[in-house]
mmCIF file of C-alpha atoms and ligand atoms in Angstrom:
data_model
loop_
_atom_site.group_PDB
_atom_site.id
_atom_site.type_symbol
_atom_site.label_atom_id
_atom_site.label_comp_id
_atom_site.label_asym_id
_atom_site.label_seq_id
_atom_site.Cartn_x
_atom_site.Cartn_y
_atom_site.Cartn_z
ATOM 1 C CA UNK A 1 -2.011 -1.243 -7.042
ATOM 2 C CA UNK A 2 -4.076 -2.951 -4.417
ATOM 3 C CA UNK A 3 -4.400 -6.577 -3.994
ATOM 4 C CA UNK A 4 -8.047 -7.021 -5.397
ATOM 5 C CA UNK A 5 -7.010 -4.873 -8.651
ATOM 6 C CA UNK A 6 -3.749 -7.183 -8.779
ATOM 7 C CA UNK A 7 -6.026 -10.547 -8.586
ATOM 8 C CA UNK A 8 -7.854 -8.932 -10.966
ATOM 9 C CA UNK A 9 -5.684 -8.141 -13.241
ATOM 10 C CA UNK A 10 -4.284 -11.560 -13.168
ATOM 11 C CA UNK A 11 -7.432 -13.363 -13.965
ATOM 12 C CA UNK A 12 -7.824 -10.720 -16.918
ATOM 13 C CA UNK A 13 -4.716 -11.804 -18.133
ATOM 14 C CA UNK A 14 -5.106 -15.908 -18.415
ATOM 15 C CA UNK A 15 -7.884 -18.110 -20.066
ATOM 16 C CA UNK A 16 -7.059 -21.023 -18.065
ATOM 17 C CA UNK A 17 -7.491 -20.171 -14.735
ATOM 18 C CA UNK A 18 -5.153 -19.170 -11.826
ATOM 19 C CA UNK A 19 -4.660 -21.261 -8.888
ATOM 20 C CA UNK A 20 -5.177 -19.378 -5.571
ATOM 21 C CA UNK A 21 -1.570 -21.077 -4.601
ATOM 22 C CA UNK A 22 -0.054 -18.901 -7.415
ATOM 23 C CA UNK A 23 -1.748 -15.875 -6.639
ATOM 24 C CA UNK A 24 -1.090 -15.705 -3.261
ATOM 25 C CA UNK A 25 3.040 -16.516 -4.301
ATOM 26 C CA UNK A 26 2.838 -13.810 -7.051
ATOM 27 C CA UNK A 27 0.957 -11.211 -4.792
ATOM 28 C CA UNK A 28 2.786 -12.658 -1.187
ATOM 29 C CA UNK A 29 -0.089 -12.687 0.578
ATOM 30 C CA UNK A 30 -1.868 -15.700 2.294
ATOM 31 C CA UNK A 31 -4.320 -18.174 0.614
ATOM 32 C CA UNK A 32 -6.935 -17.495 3.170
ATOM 33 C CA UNK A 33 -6.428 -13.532 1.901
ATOM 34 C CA UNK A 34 -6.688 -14.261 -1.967
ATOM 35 C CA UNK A 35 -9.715 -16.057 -0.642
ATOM 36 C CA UNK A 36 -11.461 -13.392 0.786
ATOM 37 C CA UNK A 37 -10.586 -10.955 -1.736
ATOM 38 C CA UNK A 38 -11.923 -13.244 -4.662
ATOM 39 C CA UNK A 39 -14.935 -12.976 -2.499
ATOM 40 C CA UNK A 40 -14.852 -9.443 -2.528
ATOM 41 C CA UNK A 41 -14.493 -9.286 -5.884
ATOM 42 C CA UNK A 42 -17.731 -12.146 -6.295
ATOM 43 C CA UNK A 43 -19.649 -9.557 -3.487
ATOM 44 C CA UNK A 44 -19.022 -6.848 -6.358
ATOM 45 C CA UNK A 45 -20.404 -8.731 -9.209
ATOM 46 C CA UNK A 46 -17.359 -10.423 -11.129
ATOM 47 C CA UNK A 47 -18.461 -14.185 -11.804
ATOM 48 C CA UNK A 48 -15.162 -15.808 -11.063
ATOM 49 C CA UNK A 49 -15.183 -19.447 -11.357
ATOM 50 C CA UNK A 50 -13.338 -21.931 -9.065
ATOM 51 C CA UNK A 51 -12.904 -25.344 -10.701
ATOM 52 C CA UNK A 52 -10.848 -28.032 -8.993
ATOM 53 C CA UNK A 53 -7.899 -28.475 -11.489
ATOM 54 C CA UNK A 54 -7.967 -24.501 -13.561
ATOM 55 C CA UNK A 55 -8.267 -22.546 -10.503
ATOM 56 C CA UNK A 56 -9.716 -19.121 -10.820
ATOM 57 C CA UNK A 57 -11.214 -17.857 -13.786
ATOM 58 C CA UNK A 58 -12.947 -14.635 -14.336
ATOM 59 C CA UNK A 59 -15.998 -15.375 -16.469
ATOM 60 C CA UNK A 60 -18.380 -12.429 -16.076
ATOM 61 C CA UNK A 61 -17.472 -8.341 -15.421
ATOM 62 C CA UNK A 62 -20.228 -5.843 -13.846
ATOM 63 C CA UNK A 63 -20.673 -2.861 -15.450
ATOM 64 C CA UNK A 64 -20.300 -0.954 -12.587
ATOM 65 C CA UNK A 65 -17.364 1.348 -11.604
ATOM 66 C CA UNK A 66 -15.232 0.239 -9.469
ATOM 67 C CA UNK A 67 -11.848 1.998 -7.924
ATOM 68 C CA UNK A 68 -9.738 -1.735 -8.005
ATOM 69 C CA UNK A 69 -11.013 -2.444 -11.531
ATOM 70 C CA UNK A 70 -9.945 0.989 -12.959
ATOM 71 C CA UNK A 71 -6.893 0.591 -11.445
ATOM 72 C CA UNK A 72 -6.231 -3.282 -13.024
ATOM 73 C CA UNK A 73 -7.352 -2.084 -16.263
ATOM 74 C CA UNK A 74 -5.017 0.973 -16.070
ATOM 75 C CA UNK A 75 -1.810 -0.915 -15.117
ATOM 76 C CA UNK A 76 1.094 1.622 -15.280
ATOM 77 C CA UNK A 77 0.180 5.008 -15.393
ATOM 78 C CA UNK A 78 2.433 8.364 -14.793
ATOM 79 C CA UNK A 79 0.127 10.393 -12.830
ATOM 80 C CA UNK A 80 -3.468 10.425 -14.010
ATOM 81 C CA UNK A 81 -5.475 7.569 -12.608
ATOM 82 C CA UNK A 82 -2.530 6.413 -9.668
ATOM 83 C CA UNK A 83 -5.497 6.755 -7.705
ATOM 84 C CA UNK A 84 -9.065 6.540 -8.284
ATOM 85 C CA UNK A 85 -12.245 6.704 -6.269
ATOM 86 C CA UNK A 86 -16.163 6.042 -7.369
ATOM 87 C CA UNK A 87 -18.766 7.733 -5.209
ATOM 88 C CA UNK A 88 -21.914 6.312 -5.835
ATOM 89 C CA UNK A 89 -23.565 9.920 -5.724
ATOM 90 C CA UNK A 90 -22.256 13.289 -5.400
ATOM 91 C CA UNK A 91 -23.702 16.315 -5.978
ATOM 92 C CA UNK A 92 -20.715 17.541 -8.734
ATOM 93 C CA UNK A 93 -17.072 15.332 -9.205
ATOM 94 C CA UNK A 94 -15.545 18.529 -9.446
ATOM 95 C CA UNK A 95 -16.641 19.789 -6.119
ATOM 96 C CA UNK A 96 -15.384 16.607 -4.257
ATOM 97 C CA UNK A 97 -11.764 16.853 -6.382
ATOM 98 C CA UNK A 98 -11.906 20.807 -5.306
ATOM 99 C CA UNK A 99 -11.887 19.304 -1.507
ATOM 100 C CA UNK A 100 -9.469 16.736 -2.271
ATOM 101 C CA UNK A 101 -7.027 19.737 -3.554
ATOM 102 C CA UNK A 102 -7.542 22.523 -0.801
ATOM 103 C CA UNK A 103 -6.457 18.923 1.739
ATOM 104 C CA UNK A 104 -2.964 19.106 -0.352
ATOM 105 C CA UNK A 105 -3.438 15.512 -2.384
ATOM 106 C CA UNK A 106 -1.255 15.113 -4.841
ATOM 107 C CA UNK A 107 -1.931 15.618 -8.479
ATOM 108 C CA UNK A 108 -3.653 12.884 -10.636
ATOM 109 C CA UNK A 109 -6.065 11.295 -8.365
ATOM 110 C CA UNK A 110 -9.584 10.548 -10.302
ATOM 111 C CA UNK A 111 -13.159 10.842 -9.382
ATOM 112 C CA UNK A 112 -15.982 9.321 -10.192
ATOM 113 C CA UNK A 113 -19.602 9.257 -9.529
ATOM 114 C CA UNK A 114 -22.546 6.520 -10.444
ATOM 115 C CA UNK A 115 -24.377 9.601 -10.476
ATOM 116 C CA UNK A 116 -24.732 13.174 -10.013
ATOM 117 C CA UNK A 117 -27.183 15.219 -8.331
ATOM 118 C CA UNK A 118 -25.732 19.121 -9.644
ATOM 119 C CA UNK A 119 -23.647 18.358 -12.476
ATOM 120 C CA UNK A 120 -22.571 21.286 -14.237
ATOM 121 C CA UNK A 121 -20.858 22.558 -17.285
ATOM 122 C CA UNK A 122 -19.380 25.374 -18.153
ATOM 123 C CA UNK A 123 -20.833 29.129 -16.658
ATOM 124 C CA UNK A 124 -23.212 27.268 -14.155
ATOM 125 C CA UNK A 125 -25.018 25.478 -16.936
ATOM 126 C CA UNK A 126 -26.389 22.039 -16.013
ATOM 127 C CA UNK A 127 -24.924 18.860 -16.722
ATOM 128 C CA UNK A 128 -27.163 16.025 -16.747
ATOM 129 C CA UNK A 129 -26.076 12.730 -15.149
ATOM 130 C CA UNK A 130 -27.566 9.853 -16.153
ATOM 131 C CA UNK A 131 -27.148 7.390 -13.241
ATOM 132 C CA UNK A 132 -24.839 4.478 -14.052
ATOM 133 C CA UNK A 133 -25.187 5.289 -17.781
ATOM 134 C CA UNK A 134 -22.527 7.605 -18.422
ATOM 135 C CA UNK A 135 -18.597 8.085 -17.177
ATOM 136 C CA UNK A 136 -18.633 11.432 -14.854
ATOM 137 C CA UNK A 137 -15.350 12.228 -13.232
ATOM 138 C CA UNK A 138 -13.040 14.936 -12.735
ATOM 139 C CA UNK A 139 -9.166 15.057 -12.521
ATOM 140 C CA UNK A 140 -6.869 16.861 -10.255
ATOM 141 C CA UNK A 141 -3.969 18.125 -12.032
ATOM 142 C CA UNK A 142 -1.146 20.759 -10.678
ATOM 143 C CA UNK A 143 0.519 21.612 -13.335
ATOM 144 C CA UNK A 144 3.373 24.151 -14.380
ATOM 145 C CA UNK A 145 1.784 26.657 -16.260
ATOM 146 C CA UNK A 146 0.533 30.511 -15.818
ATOM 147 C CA UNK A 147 -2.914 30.967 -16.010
ATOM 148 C CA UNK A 148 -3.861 31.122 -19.012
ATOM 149 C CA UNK A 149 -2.135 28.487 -20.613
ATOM 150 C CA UNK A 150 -5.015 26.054 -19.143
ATOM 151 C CA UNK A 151 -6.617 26.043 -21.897
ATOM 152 C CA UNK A 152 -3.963 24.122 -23.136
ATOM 153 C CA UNK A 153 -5.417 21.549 -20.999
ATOM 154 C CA UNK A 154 -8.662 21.807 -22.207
ATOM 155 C CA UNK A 155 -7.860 20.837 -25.853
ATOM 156 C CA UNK A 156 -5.350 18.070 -24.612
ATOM 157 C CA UNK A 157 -8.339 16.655 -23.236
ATOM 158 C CA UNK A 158 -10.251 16.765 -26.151
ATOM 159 C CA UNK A 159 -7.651 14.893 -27.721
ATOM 160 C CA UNK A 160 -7.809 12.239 -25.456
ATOM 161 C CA UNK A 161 -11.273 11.599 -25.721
ATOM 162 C CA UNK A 162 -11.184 11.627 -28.908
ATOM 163 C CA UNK A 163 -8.879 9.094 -29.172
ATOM 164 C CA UNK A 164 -10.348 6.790 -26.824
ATOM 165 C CA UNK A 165 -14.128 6.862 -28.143
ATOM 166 C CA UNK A 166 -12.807 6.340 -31.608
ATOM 167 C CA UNK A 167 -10.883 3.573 -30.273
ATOM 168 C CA UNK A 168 -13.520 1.849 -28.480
ATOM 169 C CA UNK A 169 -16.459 2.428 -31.030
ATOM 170 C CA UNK A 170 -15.210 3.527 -34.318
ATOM 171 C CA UNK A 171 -17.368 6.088 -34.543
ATOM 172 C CA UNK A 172 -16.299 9.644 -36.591
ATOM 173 C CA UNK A 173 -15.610 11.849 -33.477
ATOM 174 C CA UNK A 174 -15.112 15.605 -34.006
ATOM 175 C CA UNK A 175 -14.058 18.250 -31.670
ATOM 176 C CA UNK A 176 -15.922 21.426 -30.907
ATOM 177 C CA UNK A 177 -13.861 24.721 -30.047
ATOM 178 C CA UNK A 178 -13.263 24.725 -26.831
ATOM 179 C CA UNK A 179 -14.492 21.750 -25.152
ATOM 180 C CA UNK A 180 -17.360 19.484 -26.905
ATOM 181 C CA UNK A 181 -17.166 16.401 -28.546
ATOM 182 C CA UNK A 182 -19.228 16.099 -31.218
ATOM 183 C CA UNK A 183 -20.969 12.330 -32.999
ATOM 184 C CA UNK A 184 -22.460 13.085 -36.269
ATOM 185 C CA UNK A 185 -23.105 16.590 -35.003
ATOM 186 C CA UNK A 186 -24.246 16.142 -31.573
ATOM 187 C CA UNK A 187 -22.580 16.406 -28.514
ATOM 188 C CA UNK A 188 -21.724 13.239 -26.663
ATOM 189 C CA UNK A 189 -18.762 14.744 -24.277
ATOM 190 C CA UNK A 190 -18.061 17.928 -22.718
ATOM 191 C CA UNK A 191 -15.300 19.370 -20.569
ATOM 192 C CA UNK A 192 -15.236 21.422 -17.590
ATOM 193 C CA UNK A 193 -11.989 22.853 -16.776
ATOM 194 C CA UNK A 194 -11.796 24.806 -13.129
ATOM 195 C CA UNK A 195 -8.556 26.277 -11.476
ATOM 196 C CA UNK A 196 -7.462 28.107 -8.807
ATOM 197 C CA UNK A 197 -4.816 30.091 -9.454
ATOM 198 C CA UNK A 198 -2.844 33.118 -8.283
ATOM 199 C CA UNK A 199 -1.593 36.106 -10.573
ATOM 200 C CA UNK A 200 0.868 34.425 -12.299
ATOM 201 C CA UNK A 201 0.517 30.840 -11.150
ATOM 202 C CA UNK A 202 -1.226 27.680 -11.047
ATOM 203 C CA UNK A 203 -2.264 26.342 -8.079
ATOM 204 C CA UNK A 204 -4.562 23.293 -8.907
ATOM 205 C CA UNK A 205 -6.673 22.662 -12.070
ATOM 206 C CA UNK A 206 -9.728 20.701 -12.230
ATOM 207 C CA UNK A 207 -10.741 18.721 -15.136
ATOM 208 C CA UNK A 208 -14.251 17.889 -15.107
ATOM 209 C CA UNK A 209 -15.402 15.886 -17.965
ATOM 210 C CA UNK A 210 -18.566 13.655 -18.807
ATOM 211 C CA UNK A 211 -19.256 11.111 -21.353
ATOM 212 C CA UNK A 212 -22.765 10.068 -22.512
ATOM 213 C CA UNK A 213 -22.156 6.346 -22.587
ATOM 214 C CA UNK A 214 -24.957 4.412 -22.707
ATOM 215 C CA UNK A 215 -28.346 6.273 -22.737
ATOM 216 C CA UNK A 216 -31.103 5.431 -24.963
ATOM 217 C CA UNK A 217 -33.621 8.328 -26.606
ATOM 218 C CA UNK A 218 -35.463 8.775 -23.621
ATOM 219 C CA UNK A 219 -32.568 9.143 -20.929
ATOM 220 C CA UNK A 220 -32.083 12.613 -22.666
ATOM 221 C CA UNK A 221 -34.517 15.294 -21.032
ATOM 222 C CA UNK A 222 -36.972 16.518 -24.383
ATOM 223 C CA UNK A 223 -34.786 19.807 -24.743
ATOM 224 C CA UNK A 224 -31.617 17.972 -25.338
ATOM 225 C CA UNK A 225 -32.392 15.579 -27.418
ATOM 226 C CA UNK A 226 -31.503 17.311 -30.674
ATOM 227 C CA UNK A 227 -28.196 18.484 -29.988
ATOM 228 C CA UNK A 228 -27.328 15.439 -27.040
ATOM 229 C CA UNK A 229 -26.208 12.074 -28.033
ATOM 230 C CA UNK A 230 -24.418 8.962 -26.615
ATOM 231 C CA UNK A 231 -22.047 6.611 -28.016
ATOM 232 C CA UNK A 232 -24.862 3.868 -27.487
ATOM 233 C CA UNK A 233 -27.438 5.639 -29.789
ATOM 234 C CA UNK A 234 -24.717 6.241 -32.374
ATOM 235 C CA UNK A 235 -23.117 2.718 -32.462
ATOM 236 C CA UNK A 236 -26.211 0.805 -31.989
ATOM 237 C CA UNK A 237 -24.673 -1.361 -28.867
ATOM 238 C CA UNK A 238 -24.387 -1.170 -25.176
ATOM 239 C CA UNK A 239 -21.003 -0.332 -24.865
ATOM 240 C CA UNK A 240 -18.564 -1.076 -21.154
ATOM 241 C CA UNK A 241 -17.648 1.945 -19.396
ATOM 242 C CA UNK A 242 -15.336 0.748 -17.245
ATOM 243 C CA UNK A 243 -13.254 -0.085 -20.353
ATOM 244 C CA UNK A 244 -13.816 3.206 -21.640
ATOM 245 C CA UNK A 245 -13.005 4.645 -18.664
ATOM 246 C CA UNK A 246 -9.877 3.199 -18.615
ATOM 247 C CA UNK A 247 -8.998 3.690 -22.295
ATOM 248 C CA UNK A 248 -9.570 7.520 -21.418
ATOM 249 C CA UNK A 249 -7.339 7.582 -18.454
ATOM 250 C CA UNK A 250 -4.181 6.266 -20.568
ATOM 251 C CA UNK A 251 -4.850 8.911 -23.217
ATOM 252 C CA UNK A 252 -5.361 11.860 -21.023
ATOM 253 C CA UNK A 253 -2.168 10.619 -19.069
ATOM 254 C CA UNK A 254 -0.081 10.570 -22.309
ATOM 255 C CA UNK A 255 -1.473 14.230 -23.036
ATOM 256 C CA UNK A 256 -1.172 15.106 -19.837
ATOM 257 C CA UNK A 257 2.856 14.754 -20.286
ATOM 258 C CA UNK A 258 2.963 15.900 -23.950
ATOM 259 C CA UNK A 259 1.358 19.753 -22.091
ATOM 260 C CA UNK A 260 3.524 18.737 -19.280
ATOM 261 C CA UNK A 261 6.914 18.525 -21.540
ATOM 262 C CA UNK A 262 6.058 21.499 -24.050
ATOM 263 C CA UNK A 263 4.715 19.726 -26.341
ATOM 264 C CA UNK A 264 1.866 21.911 -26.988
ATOM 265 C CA UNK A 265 2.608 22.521 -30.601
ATOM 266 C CA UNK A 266 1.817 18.602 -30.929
ATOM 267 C CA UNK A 267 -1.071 18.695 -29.127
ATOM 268 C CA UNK A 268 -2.737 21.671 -31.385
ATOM 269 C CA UNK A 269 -1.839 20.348 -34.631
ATOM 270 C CA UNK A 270 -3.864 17.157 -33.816
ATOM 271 C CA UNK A 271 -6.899 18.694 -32.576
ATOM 272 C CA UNK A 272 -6.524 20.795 -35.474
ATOM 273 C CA UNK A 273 -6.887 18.005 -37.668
ATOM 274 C CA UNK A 274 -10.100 16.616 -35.888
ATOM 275 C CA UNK A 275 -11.459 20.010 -35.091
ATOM 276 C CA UNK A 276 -15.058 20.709 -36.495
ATOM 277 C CA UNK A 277 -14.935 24.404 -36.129
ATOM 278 C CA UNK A 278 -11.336 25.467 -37.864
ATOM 279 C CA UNK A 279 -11.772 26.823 -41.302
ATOM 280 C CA UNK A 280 -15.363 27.209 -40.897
ATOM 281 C CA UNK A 281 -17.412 30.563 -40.687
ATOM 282 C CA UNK A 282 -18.752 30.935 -36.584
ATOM 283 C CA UNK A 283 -19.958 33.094 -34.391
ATOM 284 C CA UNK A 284 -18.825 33.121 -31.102
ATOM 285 C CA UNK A 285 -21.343 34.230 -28.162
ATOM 286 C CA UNK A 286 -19.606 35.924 -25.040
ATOM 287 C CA UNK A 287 -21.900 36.908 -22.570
ATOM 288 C CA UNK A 288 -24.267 39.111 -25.020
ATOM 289 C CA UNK A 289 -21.692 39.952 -27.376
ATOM 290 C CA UNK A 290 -21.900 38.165 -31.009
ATOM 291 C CA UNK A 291 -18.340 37.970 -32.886
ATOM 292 C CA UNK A 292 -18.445 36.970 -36.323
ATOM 293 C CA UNK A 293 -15.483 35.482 -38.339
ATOM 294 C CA UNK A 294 -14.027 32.630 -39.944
ATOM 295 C CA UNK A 295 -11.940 30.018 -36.987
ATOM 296 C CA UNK A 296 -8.224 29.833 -38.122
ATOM 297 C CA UNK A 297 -6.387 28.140 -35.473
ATOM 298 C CA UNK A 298 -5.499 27.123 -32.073
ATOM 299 C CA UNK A 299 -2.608 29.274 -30.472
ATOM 300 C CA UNK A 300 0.000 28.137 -28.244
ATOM 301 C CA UNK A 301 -2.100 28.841 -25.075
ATOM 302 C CA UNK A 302 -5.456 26.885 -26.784
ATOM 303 C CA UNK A 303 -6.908 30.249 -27.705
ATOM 304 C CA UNK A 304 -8.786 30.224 -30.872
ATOM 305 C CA UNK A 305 -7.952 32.639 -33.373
ATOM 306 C CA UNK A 306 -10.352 33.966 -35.503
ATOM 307 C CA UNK A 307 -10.286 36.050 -38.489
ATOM 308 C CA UNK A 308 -13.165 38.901 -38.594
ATOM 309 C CA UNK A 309 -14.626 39.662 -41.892
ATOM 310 C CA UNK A 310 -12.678 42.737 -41.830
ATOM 311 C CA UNK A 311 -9.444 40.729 -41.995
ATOM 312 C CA UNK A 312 -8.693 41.325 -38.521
ATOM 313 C CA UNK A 313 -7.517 38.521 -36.117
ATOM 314 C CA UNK A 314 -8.773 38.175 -32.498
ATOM 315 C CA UNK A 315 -7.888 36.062 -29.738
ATOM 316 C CA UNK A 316 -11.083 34.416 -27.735
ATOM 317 C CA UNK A 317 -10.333 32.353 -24.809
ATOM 318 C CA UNK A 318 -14.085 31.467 -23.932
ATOM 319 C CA UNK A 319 -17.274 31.701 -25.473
ATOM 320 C CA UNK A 320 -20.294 29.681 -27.412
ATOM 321 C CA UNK A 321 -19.340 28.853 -31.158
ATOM 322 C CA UNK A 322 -22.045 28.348 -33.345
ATOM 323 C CA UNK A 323 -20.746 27.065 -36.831
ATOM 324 C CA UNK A 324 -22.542 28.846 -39.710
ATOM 325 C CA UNK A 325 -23.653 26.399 -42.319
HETATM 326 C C1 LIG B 1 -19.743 21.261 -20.664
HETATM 327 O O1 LIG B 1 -20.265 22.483 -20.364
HETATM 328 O O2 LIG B 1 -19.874 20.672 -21.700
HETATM 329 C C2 LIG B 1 -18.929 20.631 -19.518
HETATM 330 C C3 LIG B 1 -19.567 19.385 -18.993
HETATM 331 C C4 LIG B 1 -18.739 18.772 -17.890
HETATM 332 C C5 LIG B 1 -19.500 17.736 -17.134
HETATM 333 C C6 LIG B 1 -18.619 17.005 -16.158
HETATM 334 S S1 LIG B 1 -19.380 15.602 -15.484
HETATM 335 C C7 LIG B 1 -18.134 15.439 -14.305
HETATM 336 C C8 LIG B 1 -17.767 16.841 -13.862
HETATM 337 N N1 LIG B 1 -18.569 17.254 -12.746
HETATM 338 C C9 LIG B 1 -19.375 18.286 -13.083
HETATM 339 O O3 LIG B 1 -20.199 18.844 -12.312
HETATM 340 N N2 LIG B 1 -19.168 18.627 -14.366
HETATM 341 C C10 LIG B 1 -18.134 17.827 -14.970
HETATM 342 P P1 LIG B 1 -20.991 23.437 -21.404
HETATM 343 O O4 LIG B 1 -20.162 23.630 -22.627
HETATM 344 O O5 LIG B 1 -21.354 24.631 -20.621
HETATM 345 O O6 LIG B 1 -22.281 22.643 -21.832
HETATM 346 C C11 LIG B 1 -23.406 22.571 -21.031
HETATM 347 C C12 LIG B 1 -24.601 22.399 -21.949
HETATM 348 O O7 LIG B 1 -24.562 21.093 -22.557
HETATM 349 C C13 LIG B 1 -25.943 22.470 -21.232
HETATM 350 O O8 LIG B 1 -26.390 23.782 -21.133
HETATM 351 C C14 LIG B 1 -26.827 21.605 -22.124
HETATM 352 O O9 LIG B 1 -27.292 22.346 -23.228
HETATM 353 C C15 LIG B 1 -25.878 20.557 -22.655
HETATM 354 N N3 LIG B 1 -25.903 19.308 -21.876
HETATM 355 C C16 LIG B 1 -26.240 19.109 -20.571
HETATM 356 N N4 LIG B 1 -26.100 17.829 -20.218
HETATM 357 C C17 LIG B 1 -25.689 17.170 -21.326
HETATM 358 C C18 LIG B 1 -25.352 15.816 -21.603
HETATM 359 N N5 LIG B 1 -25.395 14.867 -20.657
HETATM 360 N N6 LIG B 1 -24.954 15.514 -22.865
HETATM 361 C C19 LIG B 1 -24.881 16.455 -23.832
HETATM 362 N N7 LIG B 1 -25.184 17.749 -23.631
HETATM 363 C C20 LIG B 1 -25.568 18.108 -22.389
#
C-alpha cells in the first residue's frame, strides 16, 4: 500500500482523530511527510480536519476515483486490485490493460477510467460511458486454464457483481446468460471478457466490465433507455462508487481464487441460483442464426446448455438470449 492510502486508511478507521505524531510512528515516515501527504489528500478533495488536541480527522470523501483510496478501502487483497490505476479518459479500459499485458505486468492490476471515449461491449457493440457516473474498468488476469474454460471467468464475474450491488443497495439483482446484470429487468452491468490465447493455452485474459452507477433518466441515450438502468434510478439515491468499487474488487478476488482452485462447480451452482435465464424458454441469436430451446444449465466450462424442443441438448458458448415470456 502507499503512504497516502495507509493515512487514509487510518483516518477511516478512528472517529477521534489521529495525531500526525502517530501516523508518522505507525507509517515511519517523517511529520513533515504525513504533512504533505494529508495535503495531497486535501488537494484531492477529502475534508480532513486538523484540530489542536484530536489530530486528523477525515470528515468529507470525494466521489471521485482515486488509485490510493481504492487501495485503502481494499486492504488485503490476493491478486485482484494489488494495484490500481484511474485514467481520467481513455478511449476503452480494456485497450490500456491489453498494453499493460503485451509489457509483461503481472496479473491483477485494475483499470479505471472517469470516462470513456470508445467503450465497447461484446462483438464491437458500444458501451456508453457516462463520465464520472459509472465504475468502468477492466482486469488483467493470467490464469491457468485452456481456452475455453474462460467463460468460467465470465460467470465468476457475474457472481461477484452480483454480490456486491446487492450488498451495497439491496436491490433484487439477476444474472443474464452470459454476461448482463439485470435490475427489475434491465441491464445495469455488463461484462466484456477478451483473451489472448494460444491453441491450448492462456496467455492473458481481460475482464472488462461496467457498472451504471449513478445516472439519472436522461444520462441514458433515448434508445437505451428501456432496456438500460442504473443502480441510482432503481434505489432512488446517489449511491458512492468508490465504495462500490471496492466492494467489487474483494468479490471478484474471492471468485477469482474459487476458478483459480477448481472450484468451478461452486461458482455455477450460485449463478445458477440467481440466473434469470435457466429454466426459462430463450432463443439464442448467433450471428443470424436463431436457436430455440428451454436454458438448463451452466457446464463446467460456463457454457450454457440448452435443451431444443426436440429434446436435444446443445452447447452455446456465445450468443444473444432473448427470454420468451
Ligand atoms: C457488454 O457487452 O455488456 C459488455 C460491456 C463491457 C463494458 C466495459 S466498461 C470497461 C471496459 N472497457 C470497455 O471498452 N468495455 C468494458 P454486450 O453484451 O455486447 O452489450 C452491449 C449492448 O448493451 C449495447 O449494444 C447496448 O444495447 C447496451 N448498452 C450500451 N451501453 C450500456 C450501458 N451503459 N448500460 C446498459 N446497457 C448498455
Amino acid at each position: 500500500m502507499t503512504t497516502g492510502a495507509k493515512i487514509l486508511a487510518a483516518l477511516r478507521d478512528t472517529a477521534v482523530g489521529v495525531s500526525g505524531a502517530e501516523l508518522a510512528e505507525r507509517l515511519g515516515v517523517s511529520r513533515a511527510a504525513v504533512w504533505a501527504h494529508i495535503e495531497e489528500l486535501r488537494g484531492l478533495g477529502f475534508g480532513i480536519l486538523a484540530g489542536p488536541h484530536q489530530g486528523y480527522r477525515l470528515m468529507e470523501e470525494p466521489d471521485s476515483l482515486l488509485a490510493d483510496d481504492l487501495l485503502a478501502r481494499l486492504g488485503q487483497c490476493r491478486v485482484i486490485g494489488r494495484d490500481i490505476h484511474v485514467f481520467e479518459e481513455t478511449m476503452s479500459t480494456n485497450d490500456v490493460v491489453e498494453r499493460l499485458a503485451r509489457d509483461g505486468v503481472r496479473e491483477g492490476v485494475v483499470v479505471f477510467a472517469e470516462s470513456q471515449t470508445r467503450g465497447r461491449g461484446r462483438l464491437g457493440r458500444k458501451w456508453v460511458s457516462s463520465p464520472r457516473k459509472g465504475l468502468w474498468f477492466s482486469i488483467l488476469l493470467r490464469p491457468n486454464l485452456r481456452p475455453q474454460e474462460t467463460t468460467q471467468l465470465t460467470a465468476a464475474s457475474a457472481n461477484a457483481l452480483r454480490r456486491a450491488i446487492l450488498g451495497q443497495t439491496n436491490l433484487p439483482v439477476e444474472i443474464k446468460w452470459p454476461n448482463d446484470i439485470l435490475i427489475h429487468g434491465k441491464k445495469a452491468a455488463g461484462i466484456l471478457t477478451e483473451m489472448s490465447a494460444e491453441l491450448d493455452r492462456v496467455r492473458h485474459v481481460i475482464l472488462g466490465i461496467g457498472i451504471d452507477v449513478n445516472q439519472g433518466p436522461n444520462d441514458f441515450p433515448p434508445d437505451l433507455r428501456k432496456t438500460a438502468t442504473s443502480l441510482r434510478l432503481e434505489k432512488g439515491e446517489t449511491l458512492s462508487r468508490p465504495a462500490l468499487a471496492a466492494a467489487v474488487l474483494r468479490e471478484l478476488d474471492m471468485e477469482y481464487f474459487r476458478v483459480r482452485d477448481g472450484k468451478f462447480p461452486e461458482v455455477a451452482a450460485e449463478w445458477m441460483e440467481h440466473c434469470a435465464t435457466i429454466g426459462r424458454h430463450v432463443t439464442v441469436q448467433i450471428g443470424d442464426r436463431h436457436i430455440r430451446g428451454r436454458a438448463e444449465s451452466l457446464d463446467d466450462d460456463g457454457a450454457l446448455i440448452l435443451r431444443s424442443e426436440h429434446g436435444r441438448l446443445q452447447r452455446i458458448i456465445g450468443g444473444d438470449v432473448t427470454v420468451e415470456k
